[in-house]
Coordinates of C-alpha atoms in Angstrom, one line a residue:
Chain A
M13 CA -219.1 115.1 4.9
T14 CA -218.6 112.6 7.2
I15 CA -219.2 108.6 7.0
E16 CA -220.4 108.0 10.7
T17 CA -218.0 105.4 11.8
K18 CA -219.1 103.5 15.3
A19 CA -216.6 100.3 14.3
E20 CA -216.8 99.6 18.5
T21 CA -220.3 98.7 18.1
T22 CA -219.8 97.1 14.5
L23 CA -221.1 93.4 14.2
G24 CA -219.3 90.6 13.1
I25 CA -221.0 89.2 9.7
T26 CA -222.9 85.9 10.0
P27 CA -218.8 83.7 8.3
S28 CA -219.9 81.1 4.6
Q29 CA -220.3 77.3 4.9
T30 CA -220.2 76.0 2.0
I31 CA -223.5 75.0 0.6
G32 CA -222.8 71.2 0.9
P33 CA -223.4 68.5 -1.8
F34 CA -227.4 68.7 -1.2
F35 CA -228.8 71.5 -2.0
A36 CA -230.4 71.4 -5.3
Y37 CA -234.2 70.2 -3.9
A38 CA -234.6 73.5 -2.1
L39 CA -232.4 76.0 -4.7
T40 CA -233.2 74.9 -8.2
P41 CA -235.6 71.7 -7.0
R42 CA -236.9 71.5 -10.7
A43 CA -236.4 67.7 -10.6
Y44 CA -237.9 67.5 -7.3
G45 CA -241.2 69.7 -8.8
G46 CA -240.4 72.8 -6.3
P47 CA -241.2 75.8 -6.7
E48 CA -237.8 77.8 -8.9
L49 CA -236.9 81.1 -7.5
A50 CA -234.8 81.4 -10.4
T51 CA -233.3 79.6 -13.9
E52 CA -230.8 79.6 -16.3
Q53 CA -233.9 81.5 -18.5
V54 CA -232.2 85.5 -17.1
A55 CA -234.8 87.4 -20.2
T56 CA -238.4 85.9 -22.0
D57 CA -238.5 86.1 -25.6
G58 CA -241.0 89.0 -25.6
I59 CA -237.7 91.0 -23.6
A60 CA -235.9 94.4 -26.8
G61 CA -232.3 93.0 -26.5
E62 CA -229.8 91.2 -28.3
R63 CA -230.6 86.9 -27.1
I64 CA -227.5 85.6 -26.2
R65 CA -226.4 81.2 -24.8
V66 CA -223.8 81.5 -22.3
E67 CA -222.7 77.7 -21.6
G68 CA -219.3 76.2 -20.4
T69 CA -218.1 73.2 -17.7
V70 CA -217.1 73.9 -14.4
Y71 CA -214.2 72.1 -13.7
D72 CA -211.7 71.5 -10.3
G73 CA -208.0 71.0 -9.4
D74 CA -207.8 67.9 -11.5
G75 CA -210.1 68.8 -14.2
L76 CA -212.6 66.9 -13.5
P77 CA -216.2 68.3 -14.1
V78 CA -218.0 69.6 -11.1
G79 CA -220.8 68.1 -11.6
D80 CA -222.9 69.4 -7.7
A81 CA -221.5 73.2 -8.2
M82 CA -224.2 76.2 -7.5
I83 CA -223.7 79.2 -10.9
E84 CA -225.6 82.1 -10.4
I85 CA -225.5 85.1 -12.4
W86 CA -226.1 88.7 -11.9
Q87 CA -226.7 91.2 -15.3
A88 CA -227.0 94.5 -16.3
D89 CA -230.0 94.8 -18.5
P90 CA -228.7 95.4 -22.6
Q91 CA -229.0 100.0 -21.5
G92 CA -227.2 98.9 -18.5
R93 CA -229.4 99.6 -15.6
F94 CA -230.2 96.7 -12.8
H95 CA -233.7 95.5 -12.0
A96 CA -233.2 94.6 -8.5
S97 CA -236.6 93.6 -8.5
G98 CA -237.0 92.1 -11.9
N99 CA -239.2 93.9 -14.2
A100 CA -241.7 92.1 -17.2
G101 CA -239.8 89.2 -18.7
F102 CA -236.3 90.0 -17.7
T103 CA -234.6 89.7 -14.0
G104 CA -231.0 90.1 -14.5
F105 CA -230.7 87.2 -12.1
G106 CA -230.1 83.2 -12.9
R107 CA -229.3 79.9 -10.8
A108 CA -228.0 77.0 -12.8
E109 CA -227.1 74.1 -10.8
T110 CA -224.4 72.0 -13.0
T111 CA -225.1 68.7 -14.4
S112 CA -223.8 65.6 -13.4
E113 CA -221.0 66.4 -16.3
G114 CA -220.5 69.4 -14.8
R115 CA -222.2 71.9 -17.7
Y116 CA -224.5 75.3 -17.2
F117 CA -226.1 77.5 -19.7
F118 CA -228.2 80.8 -18.9
E119 CA -229.9 81.7 -21.4
T120 CA -230.4 85.5 -21.3
V121 CA -230.3 88.9 -23.3
R122 CA -226.6 91.0 -23.8
P123 CA -225.8 93.8 -21.4
G124 CA -225.1 96.7 -22.0
G125 CA -222.1 98.6 -20.2
L126 CA -221.9 100.7 -17.2
P127 CA -220.6 103.6 -15.5
G128 CA -216.7 102.1 -13.5
P129 CA -214.6 104.2 -10.6
G130 CA -212.6 106.6 -12.0
G131 CA -214.7 107.6 -14.3
A132 CA -213.5 104.3 -16.6
R133 CA -216.5 102.2 -18.7
Q134 CA -217.0 98.9 -17.7
A135 CA -217.0 96.5 -20.5
P136 CA -221.0 94.8 -20.6
H137 CA -220.2 91.4 -17.7
L138 CA -222.5 89.2 -16.3
T139 CA -221.6 89.1 -12.0
V140 CA -220.7 85.0 -11.3
S141 CA -221.3 83.4 -7.8
V142 CA -220.6 79.9 -7.9
F143 CA -221.2 77.7 -5.0
A144 CA -220.1 74.1 -4.5
R145 CA -219.0 71.0 -2.7
G146 CA -215.8 71.9 -0.9
V147 CA -216.3 75.7 -1.3
L148 CA -216.8 77.9 1.9
V149 CA -216.8 81.5 -0.1
R150 CA -218.2 81.1 -3.0
L151 CA -216.5 82.5 -5.4
A152 CA -216.8 85.8 -7.5
T153 CA -215.8 86.3 -10.6
R154 CA -217.0 87.8 -14.6
I155 CA -218.0 86.2 -17.8
Y156 CA -217.1 88.7 -20.4
F157 CA -217.9 88.8 -24.1
S158 CA -215.3 87.7 -26.7
D159 CA -216.9 89.8 -29.4
E160 CA -216.5 93.2 -27.0
A161 CA -214.2 96.6 -28.5
A162 CA -214.8 97.3 -25.4
N163 CA -212.9 95.1 -23.0
D164 CA -209.9 96.8 -24.1
G165 CA -210.6 99.7 -22.2
D166 CA -212.4 98.3 -18.8
P167 CA -211.4 98.9 -15.7
V168 CA -211.2 95.9 -14.1
L169 CA -210.1 93.5 -17.0
A170 CA -207.2 95.8 -16.5
L171 CA -206.7 94.6 -12.2
V172 CA -205.9 91.2 -14.1
P173 CA -202.2 90.2 -15.6
A174 CA -202.8 89.6 -18.9
G175 CA -201.8 86.4 -18.8
R176 CA -204.8 85.2 -17.1
R177 CA -207.2 88.2 -19.3
D178 CA -208.6 85.5 -20.5
T179 CA -210.5 83.2 -18.1
L180 CA -213.0 86.4 -18.1
I181 CA -213.9 86.1 -21.6
A182 CA -216.8 83.7 -22.3
Q183 CA -215.3 82.8 -26.8
R184 CA -218.1 83.1 -29.1
G185 CA -217.6 79.5 -31.3
G186 CA -219.2 79.5 -34.7
D187 CA -222.9 78.8 -33.6
G188 CA -223.3 81.7 -32.0
V189 CA -223.3 80.6 -28.7
F190 CA -220.3 82.0 -26.1
R191 CA -218.3 79.6 -24.3
F192 CA -217.0 79.8 -20.6
D193 CA -215.9 76.4 -18.5
I194 CA -214.9 77.4 -14.8
C195 CA -212.0 75.8 -13.8
L196 CA -211.6 76.1 -10.2
Q197 CA -208.2 75.0 -9.4
G198 CA -205.0 74.2 -11.7
E199 CA -202.9 76.2 -15.0
S200 CA -206.6 77.3 -16.8
E201 CA -207.6 78.5 -13.6
T202 CA -210.2 81.7 -13.8
V203 CA -209.8 84.5 -11.9
F204 CA -212.0 85.3 -8.9
F205 CA -212.3 88.5 -7.4
E206 CA -212.6 89.4 -3.6
A207 CA -215.4 91.6 -3.8
Chain B
M4 CA -229.9 104.3 1.6
S5 CA -226.3 103.7 0.7
L6 CA -224.3 100.6 2.3
I7 CA -220.0 100.5 2.4
Y8 CA -218.6 97.0 2.5
P9 CA -215.1 97.3 4.1
P10 CA -213.4 95.1 3.1
Q11 CA -212.6 93.7 6.3
S12 CA -215.4 92.8 7.3
L13 CA -214.5 89.4 4.8
Q14 CA -212.2 88.2 7.4
A15 CA -214.6 86.6 9.2
H16 CA -215.2 84.1 6.5
P17 CA -213.2 80.5 5.9
L18 CA -210.4 80.3 3.8
N19 CA -211.5 78.2 1.0
A20 CA -207.8 76.5 1.2
S21 CA -208.8 74.3 4.1
P22 CA -207.7 71.5 4.1
E23 CA -208.7 69.1 6.5
Y24 CA -211.9 69.9 4.8
K25 CA -210.6 67.2 2.0
S26 CA -213.2 68.6 -0.7
T27 CA -211.4 71.6 -0.5
L28 CA -208.0 69.9 -1.5
K29 CA -209.1 70.1 -5.3
R30 CA -211.6 72.9 -5.6
A31 CA -210.0 76.3 -3.5
P32 CA -208.7 78.4 -5.6
S33 CA -204.9 78.0 -5.8
Q34 CA -203.8 81.9 -7.0
P35 CA -204.4 85.1 -4.7
L36 CA -208.1 86.7 -5.5
I37 CA -207.7 89.9 -7.2
L38 CA -209.4 92.7 -5.1
L39 CA -212.5 93.5 -7.0
P40 CA -213.6 97.7 -7.0
H41 CA -217.0 97.7 -5.9
T42 CA -219.1 98.8 -9.0
L43 CA -222.9 98.9 -9.8
S44 CA -222.7 95.4 -10.4
E45 CA -221.7 94.9 -7.2
T46 CA -223.5 97.3 -5.3
T47 CA -226.8 96.4 -6.8
G48 CA -228.2 93.0 -6.5
P49 CA -232.0 91.5 -7.1
V50 CA -235.0 91.4 -4.9
F51 CA -237.5 88.5 -3.8
G52 CA -239.6 90.7 -1.0
H53 CA -242.2 90.0 -2.9
V54 CA -242.5 87.3 -5.1
G55 CA -241.7 83.4 -5.2
V56 CA -242.6 83.2 -1.4
A57 CA -246.4 81.3 -0.7
E58 CA -247.9 81.0 3.0
G59 CA -246.9 78.1 3.8
D60 CA -243.1 77.3 2.9
S61 CA -241.9 78.3 6.3
D62 CA -243.6 76.0 7.5
L63 CA -241.4 72.3 6.6
T64 CA -244.0 70.7 9.1
R65 CA -247.0 71.5 6.8
Q66 CA -246.2 70.3 3.5
H67 CA -247.3 66.6 3.6
E68 CA -250.4 64.6 4.1
G69 CA -249.0 64.2 8.0
E70 CA -246.6 65.3 10.1
P71 CA -242.7 64.5 10.2
L72 CA -241.6 62.7 12.8
G73 CA -238.5 64.4 15.0
E74 CA -238.4 66.8 17.5
R75 CA -240.4 70.2 16.2
I76 CA -238.8 73.1 16.8
I77 CA -239.2 77.0 15.7
V78 CA -236.5 78.4 14.1
T79 CA -236.6 81.9 14.2
G80 CA -234.6 85.8 14.0
R81 CA -233.3 88.4 12.6
V82 CA -231.2 89.6 9.3
L83 CA -229.1 92.4 10.3
D84 CA -226.7 94.4 8.7
E85 CA -223.1 95.2 10.1
D86 CA -224.4 98.0 12.3
G87 CA -226.9 96.1 13.5
R88 CA -229.9 97.2 11.1
P89 CA -232.4 95.7 10.1
V90 CA -232.3 93.7 6.3
P91 CA -236.3 93.9 5.8
H92 CA -238.1 92.4 3.1
T93 CA -235.2 90.1 2.2
L94 CA -235.8 86.0 1.4
V95 CA -233.8 83.3 3.0
E96 CA -233.8 80.2 2.1
I97 CA -233.2 76.6 3.9
W98 CA -233.1 73.3 3.9
Q99 CA -231.9 70.4 5.4
A100 CA -231.5 66.5 6.9
N101 CA -234.4 65.0 8.3
A102 CA -234.9 63.9 12.3
A103 CA -232.9 60.6 11.1
G104 CA -230.0 62.5 9.3
R105 CA -231.4 62.2 5.6
Y106 CA -231.2 64.7 3.0
V107 CA -234.4 64.0 0.6
H108 CA -231.6 64.6 -2.2
V109 CA -231.1 61.9 -4.7
R110 CA -227.3 61.4 -3.6
D111 CA -227.4 61.3 -0.4
Q112 CA -226.7 57.2 0.0
H113 CA -226.7 57.7 3.8
P114 CA -228.8 54.4 5.2
A115 CA -231.0 56.7 8.1
P116 CA -234.4 56.2 6.9
L117 CA -236.1 58.9 4.7
D118 CA -239.7 61.0 6.0
P119 CA -242.6 60.5 3.3
N120 CA -243.9 63.6 5.3
F121 CA -240.6 66.0 5.3
T122 CA -238.8 67.7 2.2
G123 CA -236.7 70.1 4.1
A124 CA -237.1 73.2 1.9
G125 CA -238.5 76.5 3.2
R126 CA -238.8 80.3 2.5
A127 CA -239.1 83.1 3.8
V128 CA -239.1 86.9 3.8
T129 CA -237.8 88.9 6.7
D130 CA -241.0 91.6 8.0
A131 CA -239.4 94.8 8.1
D132 CA -237.9 94.4 11.1
G133 CA -235.6 91.6 9.3
R134 CA -237.2 89.2 11.4
Y135 CA -238.0 85.5 9.8
R136 CA -240.1 82.0 12.2
F137 CA -239.4 78.5 10.2
V138 CA -241.4 75.8 12.3
T139 CA -239.5 72.6 11.3
V140 CA -238.0 69.2 13.0
K141 CA -234.6 69.0 14.5
P142 CA -232.0 67.5 11.3
G143 CA -229.7 64.4 12.6
A144 CA -226.5 64.5 11.8
Y145 CA -224.7 62.5 9.7
P146 CA -222.0 60.8 8.8
W147 CA -219.5 61.6 5.4
R148 CA -216.2 60.7 4.1
N149 CA -213.9 63.2 5.1
H150 CA -211.8 61.2 7.0
H151 CA -212.7 57.9 9.0
N152 CA -215.5 58.2 12.2
A153 CA -216.8 61.7 10.3
W154 CA -219.4 62.8 11.0
R155 CA -221.0 66.1 10.4
P156 CA -222.5 67.9 13.8
A157 CA -227.0 68.7 13.1
H158 CA -227.5 72.5 11.1
I159 CA -229.4 73.7 8.8
H160 CA -227.7 75.6 5.6
F161 CA -229.8 79.3 4.7
S162 CA -229.4 81.5 1.7
L163 CA -229.2 84.9 2.4
F164 CA -229.5 88.2 0.0
G165 CA -229.1 91.3 1.7
A166 CA -229.0 94.0 -0.5
S167 CA -226.8 93.4 -3.4
F168 CA -224.8 91.0 -4.5
L169 CA -222.0 92.0 -2.0
S170 CA -223.8 91.2 1.0
R171 CA -225.0 87.9 -0.5
V172 CA -224.2 84.5 1.8
I173 CA -224.8 81.1 2.2
T174 CA -224.4 79.9 5.5
Q175 CA -225.1 77.1 8.5
M176 CA -226.5 77.3 11.3
Y177 CA -225.8 74.9 14.5
F178 CA -227.2 73.8 17.3
P179 CA -226.1 75.0 21.0
G180 CA -223.3 72.4 22.7
D181 CA -223.1 69.3 19.9
P182 CA -220.7 67.5 21.0
L183 CA -219.3 66.8 17.4
F184 CA -218.1 71.1 16.4
K185 CA -214.7 69.9 18.0
Y186 CA -214.3 66.7 15.4
D187 CA -216.0 69.0 12.0
P188 CA -213.4 70.6 9.5
I189 CA -216.7 72.3 8.0
F190 CA -217.4 74.1 11.3
Q191 CA -213.4 75.2 12.4
S192 CA -213.0 76.0 8.6
V193 CA -213.8 79.5 10.4
T194 CA -210.9 79.8 12.4
D195 CA -212.1 83.3 15.1
E196 CA -214.2 81.9 17.2
K197 CA -216.1 85.1 17.7
A198 CA -217.2 84.3 14.5
R199 CA -217.8 80.6 14.9
D200 CA -220.1 81.1 18.1
R201 CA -222.1 83.1 15.0
L202 CA -223.2 80.2 13.6
V203 CA -224.9 78.8 16.4
S204 CA -227.8 79.0 17.7
R205 CA -229.1 80.1 20.5
F206 CA -232.1 78.5 22.5
D207 CA -234.6 80.0 24.1
I208 CA -237.3 79.6 26.5
D209 CA -239.3 82.9 24.8
T210 CA -239.4 81.3 21.7
T211 CA -240.1 78.0 23.0
E212 CA -244.4 77.1 23.0
P213 CA -245.5 75.3 26.0
E214 CA -246.9 71.6 24.8
W215 CA -245.8 72.0 20.5
A216 CA -242.4 73.2 19.7
L217 CA -238.6 73.5 21.4
G218 CA -237.9 77.4 20.6
Y219 CA -234.0 78.7 18.4
Q220 CA -232.8 82.5 18.1
F221 CA -230.1 83.1 15.4
D222 CA -229.4 86.3 13.8
I223 CA -227.7 86.9 10.8
V224 CA -225.2 89.4 10.0
L225 CA -225.2 90.7 6.1
R226 CA -222.5 92.9 5.1
G227 CA -223.3 95.8 5.1
R228 CA -222.5 99.5 6.8
N229 CA -224.8 102.6 6.4
A230 CA -222.5 105.4 4.5
T231 CA -224.7 108.2 5.0
P232 CA -223.6 111.7 6.2
L233 CA -224.2 111.9 10.0
E234 CA -226.8 114.5 10.5
E235 CA -226.7 117.1 13.1
P236 CA -230.0 116.7 16.3
H237 CA -229.8 119.7 15.3
D238 CA -230.7 120.3 11.9
H239 CA -234.8 118.1 12.2

């Protein structure tokens, strides 16, 4: 099989720029009465599967909350299937603006496991983009779940130094809510990926 | 159609650690990024080709009772992949300041007037040729507090999805010849001059409509290259 590689005619991509501080009235316009493309509700009540809530706070390098970030998630359904165009009650895509205290949440269904590189199975996870003022290129990370035994065999977690792996795992609290803080910089900095 | 995403294309992006842009100082990760294999989670993504966009969303001058103040402009272009092929039926979201350089956003405190006839948010879906088209007013430059006498060059924010999580990008479109370019650390965070030029729209007299609006062309290239096998012409 020949892979087409006309490198000399490849166009350069359009570079990323920061989302800036003033995106909300366009991208997360609830408070402005505008139409919302997507929200924190990724699945409606009618969808089969375990309903979960993931919430957390975004922090900067001084440990201060980031009150002007936008978080997007993308995920498979409970059977491990992606729905690019969405279907009734499940889009797989969520978008949230952090509050002035840096907080965000998503309500969705627990995703299923997925095939991964080299025949390995990926543990259930959410794919995450973080946009904010002061972030010139979106930060890509993943949210795994603390109660998944499959985390041990996950081929992506295996790429992460053991001491930092916990930053990718949402911890389930006594109330059933998964907590996932995002630290942009510093001692407990979240692992970010070059995707 | 299956796409591949060569990692070297990412070199066009700025570094998050761009200290001249002060907001990066406490927000840029200090640890190296970990190279992520491209699994189904990354090579898929939401598609908004058929939902969520109303007919009038791409004309920012007709969202209120009256017309906004400012220089009416048409901003149009094509969304392409790295092979130059159109990305059809993909969502383009934009937002911008008004002609006086003021955003509707509640936290914008710049003492320039709001325009009751201008919000500054729009959406469009590309057609079969990857083309989008907005009608709006030219945004004003505005001051910010990054450094003494700091002013952002006029720009329109663009948000695109493309084929997958990997092609997702948020960027800014600038206007040709802006004297503020050399003082703007956000624009200058793209260190490669050719890549930086791809953020600048092109004035186009053929897009300009007589007695009505100036026209600007802005093509956007998203990540993604063709991964399908070459077929010999005599096979057809």
